[in-house]
PDB file of C-alpha atoms in Angstrom:
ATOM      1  CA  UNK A 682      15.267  -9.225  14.012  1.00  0.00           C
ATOM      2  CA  UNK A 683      12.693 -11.742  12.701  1.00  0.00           C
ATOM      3  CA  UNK A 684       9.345  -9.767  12.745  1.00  0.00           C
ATOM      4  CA  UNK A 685       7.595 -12.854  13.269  1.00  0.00           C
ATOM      5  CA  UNK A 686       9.634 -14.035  16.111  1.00  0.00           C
ATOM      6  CA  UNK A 687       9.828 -10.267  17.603  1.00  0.00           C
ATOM      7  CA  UNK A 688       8.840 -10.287  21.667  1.00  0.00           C
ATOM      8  CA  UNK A 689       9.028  -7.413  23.946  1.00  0.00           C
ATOM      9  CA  UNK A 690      11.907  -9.180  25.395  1.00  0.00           C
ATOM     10  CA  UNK A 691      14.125 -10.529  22.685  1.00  0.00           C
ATOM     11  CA  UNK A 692      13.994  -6.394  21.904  1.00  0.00           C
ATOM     12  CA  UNK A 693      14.928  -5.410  25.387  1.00  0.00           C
ATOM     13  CA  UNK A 694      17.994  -7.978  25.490  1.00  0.00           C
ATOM     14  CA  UNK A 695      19.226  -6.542  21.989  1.00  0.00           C
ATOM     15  CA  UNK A 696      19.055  -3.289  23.299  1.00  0.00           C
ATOM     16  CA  UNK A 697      20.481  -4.016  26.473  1.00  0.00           C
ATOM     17  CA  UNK A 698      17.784  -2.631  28.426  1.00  0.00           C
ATOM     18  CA  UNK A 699      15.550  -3.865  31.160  1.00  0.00           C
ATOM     19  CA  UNK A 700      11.979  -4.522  29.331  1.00  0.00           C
ATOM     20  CA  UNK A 701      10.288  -2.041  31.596  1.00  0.00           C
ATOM     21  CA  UNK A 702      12.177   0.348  29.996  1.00  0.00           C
ATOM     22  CA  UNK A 703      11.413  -0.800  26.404  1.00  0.00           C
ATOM     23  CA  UNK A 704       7.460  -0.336  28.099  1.00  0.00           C
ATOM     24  CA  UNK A 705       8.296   3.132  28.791  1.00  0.00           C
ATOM     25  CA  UNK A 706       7.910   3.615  24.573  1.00  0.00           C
ATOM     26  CA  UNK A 707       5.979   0.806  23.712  1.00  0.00           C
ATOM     27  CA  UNK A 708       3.109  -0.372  25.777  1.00  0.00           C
ATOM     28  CA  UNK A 709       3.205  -4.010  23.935  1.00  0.00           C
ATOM     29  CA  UNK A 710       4.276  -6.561  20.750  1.00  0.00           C
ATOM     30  CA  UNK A 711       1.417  -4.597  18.591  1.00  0.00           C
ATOM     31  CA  UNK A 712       2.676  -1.406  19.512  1.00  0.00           C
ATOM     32  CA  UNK A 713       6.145  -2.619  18.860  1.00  0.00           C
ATOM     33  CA  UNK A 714       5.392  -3.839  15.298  1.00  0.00           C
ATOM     34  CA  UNK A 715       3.684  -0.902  14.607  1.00  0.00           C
ATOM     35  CA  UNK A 716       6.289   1.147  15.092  1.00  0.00           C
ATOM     36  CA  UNK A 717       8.631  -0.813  12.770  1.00  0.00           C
ATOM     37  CA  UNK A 718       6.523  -1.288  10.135  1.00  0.00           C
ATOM     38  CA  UNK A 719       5.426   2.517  10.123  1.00  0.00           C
ATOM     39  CA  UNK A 720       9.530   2.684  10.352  1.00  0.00           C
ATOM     40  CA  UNK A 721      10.050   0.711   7.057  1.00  0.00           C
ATOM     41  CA  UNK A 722       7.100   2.692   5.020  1.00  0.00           C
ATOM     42  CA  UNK A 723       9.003   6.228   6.478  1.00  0.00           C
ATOM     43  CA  UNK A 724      12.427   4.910   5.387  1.00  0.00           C
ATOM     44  CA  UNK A 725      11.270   4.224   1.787  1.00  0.00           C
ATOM     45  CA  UNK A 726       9.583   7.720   1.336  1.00  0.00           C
ATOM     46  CA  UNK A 727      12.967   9.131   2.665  1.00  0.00           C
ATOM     47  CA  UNK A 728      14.840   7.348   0.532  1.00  0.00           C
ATOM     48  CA  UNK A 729      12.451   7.927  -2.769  1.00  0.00           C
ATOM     49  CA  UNK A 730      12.061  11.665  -1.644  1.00  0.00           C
ATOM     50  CA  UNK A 731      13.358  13.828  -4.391  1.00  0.00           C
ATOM     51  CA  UNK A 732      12.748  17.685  -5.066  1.00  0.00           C
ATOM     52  CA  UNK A 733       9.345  18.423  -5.475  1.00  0.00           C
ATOM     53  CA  UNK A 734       7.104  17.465  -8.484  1.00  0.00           C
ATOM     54  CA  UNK A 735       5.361  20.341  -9.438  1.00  0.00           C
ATOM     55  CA  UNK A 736       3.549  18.399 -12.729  1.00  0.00           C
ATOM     56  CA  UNK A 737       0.667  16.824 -10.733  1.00  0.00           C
ATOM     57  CA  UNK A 738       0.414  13.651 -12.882  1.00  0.00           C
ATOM     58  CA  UNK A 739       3.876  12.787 -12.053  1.00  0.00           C
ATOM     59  CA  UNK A 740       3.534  13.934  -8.195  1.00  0.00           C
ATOM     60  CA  UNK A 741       1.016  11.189  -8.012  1.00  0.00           C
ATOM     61  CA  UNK A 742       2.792   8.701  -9.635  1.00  0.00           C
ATOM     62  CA  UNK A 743       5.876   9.226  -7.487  1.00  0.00           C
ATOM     63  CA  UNK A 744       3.687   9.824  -4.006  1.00  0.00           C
ATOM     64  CA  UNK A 745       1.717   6.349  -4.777  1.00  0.00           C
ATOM     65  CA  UNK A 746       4.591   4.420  -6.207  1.00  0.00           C
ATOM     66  CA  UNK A 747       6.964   5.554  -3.165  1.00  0.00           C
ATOM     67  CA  UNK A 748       3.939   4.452  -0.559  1.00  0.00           C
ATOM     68  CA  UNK A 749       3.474   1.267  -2.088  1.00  0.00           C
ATOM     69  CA  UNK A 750       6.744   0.130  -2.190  1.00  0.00           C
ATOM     70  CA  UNK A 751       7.109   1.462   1.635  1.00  0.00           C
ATOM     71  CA  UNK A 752       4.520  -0.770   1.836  1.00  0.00           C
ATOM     72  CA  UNK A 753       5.458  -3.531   0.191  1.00  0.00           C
ATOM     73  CA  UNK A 754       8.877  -3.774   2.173  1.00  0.00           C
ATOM     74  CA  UNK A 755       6.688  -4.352   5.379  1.00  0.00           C
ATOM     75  CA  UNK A 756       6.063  -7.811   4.117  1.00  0.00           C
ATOM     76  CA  UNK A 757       4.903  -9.780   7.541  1.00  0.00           C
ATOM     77  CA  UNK A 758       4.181  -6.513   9.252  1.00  0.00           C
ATOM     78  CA  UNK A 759       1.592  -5.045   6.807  1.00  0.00           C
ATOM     79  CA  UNK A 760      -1.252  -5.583   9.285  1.00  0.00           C
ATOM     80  CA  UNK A 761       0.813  -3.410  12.103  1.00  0.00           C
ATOM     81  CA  UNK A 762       0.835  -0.647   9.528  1.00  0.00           C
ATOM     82  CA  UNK A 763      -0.827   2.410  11.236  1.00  0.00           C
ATOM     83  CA  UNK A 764       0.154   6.103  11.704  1.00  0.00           C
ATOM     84  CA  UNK A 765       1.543   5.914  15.325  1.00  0.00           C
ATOM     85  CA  UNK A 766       1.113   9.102  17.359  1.00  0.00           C
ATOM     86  CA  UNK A 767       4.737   8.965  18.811  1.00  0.00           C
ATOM     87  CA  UNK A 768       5.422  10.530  14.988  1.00  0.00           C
ATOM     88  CA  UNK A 769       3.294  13.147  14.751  1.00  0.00           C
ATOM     89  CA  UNK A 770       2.704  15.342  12.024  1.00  0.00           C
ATOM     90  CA  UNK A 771       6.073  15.089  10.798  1.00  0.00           C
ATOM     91  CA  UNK A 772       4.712  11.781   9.170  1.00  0.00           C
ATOM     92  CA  UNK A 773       2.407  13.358   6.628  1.00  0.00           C
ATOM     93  CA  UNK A 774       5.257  15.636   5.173  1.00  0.00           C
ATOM     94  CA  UNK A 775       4.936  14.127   1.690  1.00  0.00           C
ATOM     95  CA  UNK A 776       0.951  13.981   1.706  1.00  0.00           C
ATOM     96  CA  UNK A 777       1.435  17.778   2.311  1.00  0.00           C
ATOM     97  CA  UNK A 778       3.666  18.036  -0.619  1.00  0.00           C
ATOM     98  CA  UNK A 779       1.169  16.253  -2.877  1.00  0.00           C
ATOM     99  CA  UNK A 780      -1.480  18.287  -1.712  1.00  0.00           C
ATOM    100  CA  UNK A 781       0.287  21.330  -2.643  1.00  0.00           C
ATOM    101  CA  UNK A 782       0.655  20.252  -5.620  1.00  0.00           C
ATOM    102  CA  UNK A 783      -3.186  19.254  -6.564  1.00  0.00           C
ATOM    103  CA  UNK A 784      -4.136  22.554  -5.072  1.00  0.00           C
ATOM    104  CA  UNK A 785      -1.035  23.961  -7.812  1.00  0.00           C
ATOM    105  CA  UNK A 786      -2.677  22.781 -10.038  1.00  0.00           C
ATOM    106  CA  UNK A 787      -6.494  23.571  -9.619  1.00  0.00           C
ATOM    107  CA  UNK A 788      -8.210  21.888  -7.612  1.00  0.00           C
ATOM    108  CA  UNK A 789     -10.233  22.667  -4.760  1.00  0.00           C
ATOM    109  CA  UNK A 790      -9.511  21.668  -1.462  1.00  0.00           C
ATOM    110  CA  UNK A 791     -12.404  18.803  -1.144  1.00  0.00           C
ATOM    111  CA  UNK A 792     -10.973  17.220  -4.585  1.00  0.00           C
ATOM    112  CA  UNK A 793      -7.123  17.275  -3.236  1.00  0.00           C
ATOM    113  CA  UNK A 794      -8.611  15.528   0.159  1.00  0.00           C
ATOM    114  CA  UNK A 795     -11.087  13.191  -2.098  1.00  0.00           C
ATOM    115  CA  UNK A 796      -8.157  12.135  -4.729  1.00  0.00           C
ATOM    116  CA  UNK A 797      -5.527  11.992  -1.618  1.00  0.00           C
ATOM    117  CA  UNK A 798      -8.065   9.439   0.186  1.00  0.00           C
ATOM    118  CA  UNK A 799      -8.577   7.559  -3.042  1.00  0.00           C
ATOM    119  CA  UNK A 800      -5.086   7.302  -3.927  1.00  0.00           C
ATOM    120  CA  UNK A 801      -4.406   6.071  -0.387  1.00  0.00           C
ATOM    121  CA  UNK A 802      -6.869   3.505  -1.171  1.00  0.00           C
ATOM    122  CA  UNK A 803      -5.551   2.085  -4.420  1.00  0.00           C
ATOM    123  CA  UNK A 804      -2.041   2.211  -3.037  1.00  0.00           C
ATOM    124  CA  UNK A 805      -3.775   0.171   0.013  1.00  0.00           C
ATOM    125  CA  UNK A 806      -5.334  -2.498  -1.626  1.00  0.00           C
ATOM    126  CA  UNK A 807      -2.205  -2.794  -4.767  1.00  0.00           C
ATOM    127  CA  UNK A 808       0.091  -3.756  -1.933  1.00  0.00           C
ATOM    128  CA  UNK A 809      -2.142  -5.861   0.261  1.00  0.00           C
ATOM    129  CA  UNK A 810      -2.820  -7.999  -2.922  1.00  0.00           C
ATOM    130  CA  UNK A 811       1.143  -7.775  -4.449  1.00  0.00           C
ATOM    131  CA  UNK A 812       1.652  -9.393  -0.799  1.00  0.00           C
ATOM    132  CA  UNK A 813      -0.875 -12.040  -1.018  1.00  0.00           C
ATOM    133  CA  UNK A 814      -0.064 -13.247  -4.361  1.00  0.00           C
ATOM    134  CA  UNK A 815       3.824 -13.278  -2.928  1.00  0.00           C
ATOM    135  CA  UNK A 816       2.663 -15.508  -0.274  1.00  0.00           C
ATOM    136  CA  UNK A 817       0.220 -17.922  -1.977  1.00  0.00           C
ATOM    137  CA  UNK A 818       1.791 -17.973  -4.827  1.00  0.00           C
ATOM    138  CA  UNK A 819      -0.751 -16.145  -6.793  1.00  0.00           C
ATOM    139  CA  UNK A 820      -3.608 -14.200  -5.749  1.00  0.00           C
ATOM    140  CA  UNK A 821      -6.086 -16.396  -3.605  1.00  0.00           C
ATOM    141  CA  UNK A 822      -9.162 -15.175  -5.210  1.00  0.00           C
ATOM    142  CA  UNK A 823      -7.606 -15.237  -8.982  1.00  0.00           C
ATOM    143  CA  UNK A 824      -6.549 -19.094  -8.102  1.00  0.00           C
ATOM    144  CA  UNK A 825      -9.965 -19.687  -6.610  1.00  0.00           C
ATOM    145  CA  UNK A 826     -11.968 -18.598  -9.703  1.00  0.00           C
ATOM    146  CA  UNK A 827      -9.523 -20.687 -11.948  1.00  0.00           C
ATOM    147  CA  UNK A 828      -9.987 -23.544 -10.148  1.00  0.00           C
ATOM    148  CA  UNK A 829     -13.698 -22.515 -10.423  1.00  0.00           C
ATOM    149  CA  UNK A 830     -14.314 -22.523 -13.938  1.00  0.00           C
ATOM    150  CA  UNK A 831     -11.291 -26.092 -14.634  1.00  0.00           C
ATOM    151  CA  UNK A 832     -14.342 -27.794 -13.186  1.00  0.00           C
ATOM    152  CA  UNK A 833     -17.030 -25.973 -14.476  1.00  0.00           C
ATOM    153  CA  UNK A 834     -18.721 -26.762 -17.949  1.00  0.00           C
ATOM    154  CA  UNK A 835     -17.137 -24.873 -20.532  1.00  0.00           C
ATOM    155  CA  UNK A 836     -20.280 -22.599 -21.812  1.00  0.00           C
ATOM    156  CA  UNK A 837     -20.500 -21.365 -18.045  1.00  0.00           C
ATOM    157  CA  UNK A 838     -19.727 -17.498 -17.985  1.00  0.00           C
ATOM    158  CA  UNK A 839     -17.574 -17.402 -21.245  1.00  0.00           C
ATOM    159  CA  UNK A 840     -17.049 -13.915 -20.918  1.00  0.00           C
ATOM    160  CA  UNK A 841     -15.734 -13.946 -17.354  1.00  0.00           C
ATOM    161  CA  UNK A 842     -13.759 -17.383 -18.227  1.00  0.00           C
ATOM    162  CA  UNK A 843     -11.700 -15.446 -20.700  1.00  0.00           C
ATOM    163  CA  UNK A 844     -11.156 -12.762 -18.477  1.00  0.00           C
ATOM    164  CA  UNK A 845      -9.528 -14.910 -15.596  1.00  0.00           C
ATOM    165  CA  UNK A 846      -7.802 -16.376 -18.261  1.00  0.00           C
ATOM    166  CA  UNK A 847      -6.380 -13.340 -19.576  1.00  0.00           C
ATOM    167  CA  UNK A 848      -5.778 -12.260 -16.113  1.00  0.00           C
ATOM    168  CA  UNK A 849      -1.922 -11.924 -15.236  1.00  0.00           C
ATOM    169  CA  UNK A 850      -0.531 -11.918 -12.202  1.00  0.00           C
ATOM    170  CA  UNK A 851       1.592  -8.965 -12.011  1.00  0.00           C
ATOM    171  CA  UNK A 852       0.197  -6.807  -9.137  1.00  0.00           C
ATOM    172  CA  UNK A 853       2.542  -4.133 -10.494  1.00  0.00           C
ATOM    173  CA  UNK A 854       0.634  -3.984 -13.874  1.00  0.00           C
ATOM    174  CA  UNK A 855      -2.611  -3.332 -12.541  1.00  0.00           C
ATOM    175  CA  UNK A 856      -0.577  -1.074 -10.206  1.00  0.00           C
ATOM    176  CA  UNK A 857       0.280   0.991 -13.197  1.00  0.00           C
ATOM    177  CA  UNK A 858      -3.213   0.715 -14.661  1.00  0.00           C
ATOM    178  CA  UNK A 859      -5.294   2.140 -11.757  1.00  0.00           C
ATOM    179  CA  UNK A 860      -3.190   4.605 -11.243  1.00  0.00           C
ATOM    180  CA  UNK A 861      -3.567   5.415 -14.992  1.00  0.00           C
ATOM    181  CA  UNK A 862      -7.108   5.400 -14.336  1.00  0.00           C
ATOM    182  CA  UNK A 863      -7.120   7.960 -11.702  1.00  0.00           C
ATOM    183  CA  UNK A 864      -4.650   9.945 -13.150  1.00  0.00           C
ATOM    184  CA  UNK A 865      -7.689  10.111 -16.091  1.00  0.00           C
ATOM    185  CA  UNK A 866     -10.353  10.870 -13.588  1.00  0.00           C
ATOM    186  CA  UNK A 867      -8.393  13.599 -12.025  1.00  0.00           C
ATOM    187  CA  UNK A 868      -7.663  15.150 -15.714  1.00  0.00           C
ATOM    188  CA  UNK A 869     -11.738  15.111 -15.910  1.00  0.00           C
ATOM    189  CA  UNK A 870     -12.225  17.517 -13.396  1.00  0.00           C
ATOM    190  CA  UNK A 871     -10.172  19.672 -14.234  1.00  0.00           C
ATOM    191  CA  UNK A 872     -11.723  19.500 -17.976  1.00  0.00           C
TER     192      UNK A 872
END
């Protein structure tokens, strides 16, 4: 079903239930699209799970990657993502993996919870924006600031004027990059 077109209703006739029962589960639309986008992120980390990492760089590259693109699939129903109760703890399975494998590999326990919450973060914010640019055709704030400096004289901010223009717009790239990043970080802890 549409998720922009998704009622309490419309589910309860595919189901072919009454809608009070559908309230038994769900108390409303929110809760409803909740649940299905938390859905979608759960079915990509099932289908990206794999045996587990024990080289922490690439655990974090495959625990971020497989998030984002959970994310990413949610499309419309990225603000509805949320970790709904009715899951429990069965939902952080693969955060308890990763954090295994941080603690593997020598970190303390306030680290693995810093770099988890971090990572969450940049995985956060990398899909939010590879969904904005999707739907504006180009990140708002990137189009913004070129539009910015076309009508701005052309010795205002050179520095930052080449940098927009340098500025691609492949959210996956700077994906890549801060993850790199914090990958590096992490590396200088343990140093």
């Amino acid at each position: 079903m549409d998720p922009e077109t998704l009622t309490m209703q419309a589910v309860a006739a595919e189901l072919g239930v009454d809608r009070k029962a559908l309230n038994y589960h769900v108390a409303d639309r929110e809760g409803l699209l909740e649940l299905v986008a938390f859905d979608v992120i759960q079915g990509e980390m099932a289908r990206r799970e794999t045996a587990e990492v024990t080289d922490w760089r690439e655990a974090t590259r495959a625990f971020a990657t497989a998030n984002r693109e959970g994310l990413l699939k949610t499309g419309t129903l990225f603000e509805y993502v949320r970790m709904p109760a009715a899951e429990g703890l069965a939902a952080l399975a693969p955060a308890e993996r990763y954090a295994r494998t941080l603690l593997a590999a020598g970190f303390t326990e306030e680290q693995a919870c810093r770099a988890i919450a971090m990572l969450g973060e940049i995985v956060f914010v990398s899909a939010r924006d590879a969904i904005l640019a999707g739907k504006y055709r180009g990140h708002p704030q990137v189009t913004e600031m070129r539009r910015m400096f076309a009508e701005a004289a052309p010795d205002q901010l050179p520095t930052m004027r080449r940098l927009i223009e340098l500025r691609d717009e492949s959210p996956e790239r700077q994906f890549q990059f801060d993850v790199d990043i914090f990958i590096a970080g992490l590396e200088s802890l343990l140093g």
